[in-house]
CSV table of C-alpha atoms and ligand atoms in Angstrom, one decimal:
chain,number,residue,atom,x,y,z
X,144,UNK,CA,70.8,88.4,52.5
X,145,UNK,CA,67.2,87.5,51.2
X,146,UNK,CA,65.1,84.5,52.5
X,147,UNK,CA,62.7,83.3,50.0
X,148,UNK,CA,59.8,81.4,51.3
X,149,UNK,CA,60.0,78.7,48.6
X,150,UNK,CA,63.5,78.0,49.9
X,151,UNK,CA,62.6,78.1,53.5
X,152,UNK,CA,59.7,75.7,52.8
X,153,UNK,CA,62.4,72.9,51.8
X,154,UNK,CA,64.5,73.6,54.9
X,155,UNK,CA,65.3,76.3,57.5
X,156,UNK,CA,68.3,78.4,56.8
X,157,UNK,CA,71.0,79.2,59.4
X,158,UNK,CA,72.8,82.4,58.8
X,159,UNK,CA,76.1,83.7,60.4
X,160,UNK,CA,77.4,86.8,58.7
X,161,UNK,CA,78.9,90.1,59.1
X,162,UNK,CA,77.7,93.2,57.3
X,163,UNK,CA,80.0,96.0,56.4
X,164,UNK,CA,78.9,99.5,57.1
X,165,UNK,CA,76.5,100.6,54.4
X,166,UNK,CA,75.1,97.4,53.8
X,167,UNK,CA,72.1,98.4,56.0
X,168,UNK,CA,70.7,102.1,55.6
X,169,UNK,CA,70.3,103.6,59.1
X,170,UNK,CA,69.7,106.9,57.6
X,171,UNK,CA,70.6,109.8,59.9
X,172,UNK,CA,69.7,107.9,63.1
X,173,UNK,CA,72.8,105.9,63.8
X,174,UNK,CA,76.2,105.4,61.9
X,175,UNK,CA,77.5,101.8,61.6
X,176,UNK,CA,81.0,101.6,63.0
X,177,UNK,CA,82.7,98.5,61.7
X,178,UNK,CA,81.1,95.3,60.9
X,179,UNK,CA,77.5,94.2,62.3
X,180,UNK,CA,77.5,90.6,63.1
X,181,UNK,CA,74.2,88.7,62.7
X,182,UNK,CA,73.5,85.1,63.4
X,183,UNK,CA,70.4,83.0,63.5
X,184,UNK,CA,67.9,80.9,61.9
X,185,UNK,CA,64.9,81.6,59.4
X,186,UNK,CA,62.2,79.0,59.0
X,187,UNK,CA,58.8,78.8,57.9
X,188,UNK,CA,55.9,78.2,60.3
X,189,UNK,CA,52.4,77.1,58.8
X,190,UNK,CA,49.4,78.7,60.4
X,191,UNK,CA,46.5,76.2,60.0
X,192,UNK,CA,43.6,78.7,59.7
X,193,UNK,CA,41.3,76.3,57.8
X,194,UNK,CA,41.5,73.1,55.6
X,195,UNK,CA,42.2,75.3,52.7
X,196,UNK,CA,43.7,78.2,54.4
X,197,UNK,CA,47.3,77.7,55.4
X,198,UNK,CA,49.4,80.8,56.0
X,199,UNK,CA,53.3,80.5,55.6
X,200,UNK,CA,54.8,82.6,58.3
X,201,UNK,CA,58.6,83.1,58.5
X,202,UNK,CA,60.1,82.8,61.8
X,203,UNK,CA,63.3,84.8,62.2
X,204,UNK,CA,65.3,84.0,65.4
X,205,UNK,CA,68.7,85.3,66.0
X,206,UNK,CA,70.9,87.9,67.5
X,207,UNK,CA,73.1,91.0,66.3
X,208,UNK,CA,76.0,92.9,67.7
X,209,UNK,CA,77.8,95.8,66.4
X,210,UNK,CA,79.2,99.3,67.1
X,211,UNK,CA,77.3,102.5,66.2
X,212,UNK,CA,77.8,106.3,66.6
X,213,UNK,CA,75.0,108.5,67.5
X,214,UNK,CA,75.1,112.3,68.2
X,215,UNK,CA,75.1,113.3,71.8
X,216,UNK,CA,71.9,114.8,72.9
X,217,UNK,CA,73.5,118.0,74.2
X,218,UNK,CA,76.7,118.8,72.3
X,219,UNK,CA,75.9,116.6,69.0
X,220,UNK,CA,79.6,115.2,68.9
X,221,UNK,CA,79.4,111.5,68.0
X,222,UNK,CA,79.1,109.0,70.7
X,223,UNK,CA,80.1,105.4,70.2
X,224,UNK,CA,77.6,102.9,71.5
X,225,UNK,CA,77.8,99.0,71.5
X,226,UNK,CA,74.5,97.6,70.5
X,227,UNK,CA,73.7,93.9,70.9
X,228,UNK,CA,70.1,92.1,71.1
X,229,UNK,CA,68.4,88.9,70.5
X,230,UNK,CA,65.2,88.7,68.4
X,231,UNK,CA,62.5,86.3,67.8
X,232,UNK,CA,60.1,87.5,65.1
X,233,UNK,CA,57.1,86.3,63.0
X,234,UNK,CA,56.6,87.7,59.6
X,235,UNK,CA,53.2,87.0,57.8
X,236,UNK,CA,52.5,87.6,54.1
X,237,UNK,CA,51.4,91.2,53.9
X,238,UNK,CA,47.9,90.0,52.7
X,239,UNK,CA,47.2,87.1,55.1
X,240,UNK,CA,45.4,89.5,57.9
X,241,UNK,CA,43.7,91.9,55.4
X,242,UNK,CA,40.5,90.0,55.0
X,243,UNK,CA,39.8,88.7,58.3
X,244,UNK,CA,42.0,90.5,60.9
X,245,UNK,CA,39.8,89.1,63.9
X,246,UNK,CA,41.0,85.7,63.0
X,247,UNK,CA,44.5,86.2,63.2
X,248,UNK,CA,46.3,84.5,66.1
X,249,UNK,CA,47.7,86.6,68.6
X,250,UNK,CA,51.3,85.8,69.9
X,251,UNK,CA,51.9,88.1,72.8
X,252,UNK,CA,55.6,86.9,73.2
X,253,UNK,CA,56.6,87.5,69.6
X,254,UNK,CA,56.4,90.6,67.4
X,255,UNK,CA,54.6,90.3,64.2
X,256,UNK,CA,55.7,91.8,60.9
X,257,UNK,CA,54.9,91.3,57.4
X,258,UNK,CA,56.6,90.4,54.3
X,259,UNK,CA,56.0,91.2,50.6
X,260,UNK,CA,56.3,89.0,47.7
X,261,UNK,CA,57.4,85.9,49.3
X,262,UNK,CA,60.8,87.3,50.3
X,263,UNK,CA,62.2,88.9,53.5
X,264,UNK,CA,65.3,90.7,53.6
X,265,UNK,CA,67.6,90.2,56.7
X,266,UNK,CA,69.0,93.8,56.1
X,267,UNK,CA,65.5,95.3,56.9
X,268,UNK,CA,65.0,93.1,59.9
X,269,UNK,CA,68.4,94.3,61.1
X,270,UNK,CA,67.6,98.0,60.4
X,271,UNK,CA,64.5,97.8,62.5
X,272,UNK,CA,65.9,95.8,65.4
X,273,UNK,CA,69.1,98.1,65.5
X,274,UNK,CA,66.7,101.4,65.6
X,275,UNK,CA,64.7,99.8,68.2
X,276,UNK,CA,67.4,99.0,70.6
X,277,UNK,CA,69.1,102.5,70.2
X,278,UNK,CA,68.8,104.4,73.6
X,279,UNK,CA,66.1,107.2,73.6
X,280,UNK,CA,68.8,109.8,74.6
X,281,UNK,CA,72.4,109.4,74.4
X,282,UNK,CA,75.1,111.9,76.2
X,283,UNK,CA,78.8,111.9,75.4
X,284,UNK,CA,79.3,111.9,79.1
X,285,UNK,CA,76.8,112.5,82.2
X,286,UNK,CA,77.9,116.0,82.6
X,287,UNK,CA,78.3,117.2,78.9
X,288,UNK,CA,78.0,120.9,79.1
X,289,UNK,CA,76.4,121.0,75.7
X,290,UNK,CA,76.6,124.0,73.2
X,291,UNK,CA,76.5,127.4,74.2
X,292,UNK,CA,73.0,128.6,73.0
X,293,UNK,CA,74.4,132.1,72.0
X,294,UNK,CA,77.4,131.3,69.9
X,295,UNK,CA,77.1,127.8,69.3
X,296,UNK,CA,80.5,126.7,70.8
X,297,UNK,CA,81.0,123.2,72.4
X,298,UNK,CA,81.4,124.2,75.9
X,299,UNK,CA,83.1,120.8,76.7
X,300,UNK,CA,86.2,121.9,74.5
X,301,UNK,CA,85.8,125.7,74.2
X,302,UNK,CA,85.4,128.3,76.9
X,303,UNK,CA,83.4,131.0,75.0
X,304,UNK,CA,83.2,134.4,76.1
X,305,UNK,CA,79.4,134.6,76.4
X,306,UNK,CA,77.7,135.8,79.6
X,307,UNK,CA,78.2,133.2,82.1
X,308,UNK,CA,75.1,134.2,83.9
X,309,UNK,CA,73.1,130.9,83.6
X,310,UNK,CA,74.9,127.8,83.4
X,311,UNK,CA,72.3,125.3,84.5
X,312,UNK,CA,71.5,123.4,81.4
X,313,UNK,CA,67.6,123.8,82.2
X,314,UNK,CA,68.0,127.4,81.6
X,315,UNK,CA,69.7,127.1,78.1
X,316,UNK,CA,66.6,127.2,76.0
X,317,UNK,CA,65.4,130.2,78.0
X,318,UNK,CA,68.7,131.9,77.5
X,319,UNK,CA,68.9,131.4,73.9
X,320,UNK,CA,65.3,132.9,73.6
X,321,UNK,CA,66.1,135.7,75.6
X,322,UNK,CA,69.1,136.6,73.3
X,323,UNK,CA,67.1,136.1,70.3
X,324,UNK,CA,64.5,138.7,71.6
X,325,UNK,CA,67.0,141.1,72.5
X,326,UNK,CA,68.9,141.2,69.1
L,239,LIG,ZN1,78.1,115.9,74.6
L,240,LIG,ZN1,79.1,131.1,73.9
């Protein structure tokens, strides 16, 4: 969904939609499972910087909710995580701050982004918001045993016949390194 400043200048646009997987490109960071719901309002806010210097900002407020799959940090099996968040964002024309950045107003409560060519794509905003709300590290379960550093077997499902000497996951990297030096 594209917001055009010229249209927003006439009246705010309310949106309430569901995006199918693939509509937003999350690259390899997360896979969307099922529809991604997004609802909110886009409107223009005019920044009066001077009598002839009026900047048309787009304010985008709303929320999204959807399910995503990310790889477990230890065993790389996909883990389904529900994500939902609210956002309240300001987008400025990309050239508005280039000449006099020191004049730009600061709005600590809102994040500032930039839009190009008088248009803002909801899909781009959602991609950013979803990626920002992803947990830094996801585990399939708190005690995930991870992959065997020697044979690569998923230790949650397969008992491999490698040396069981070190099972503390903190030693995995060291054990893997040692086996590489030996071979
Ligand atoms: Zn795991
Ligand atoms: Zn093994």
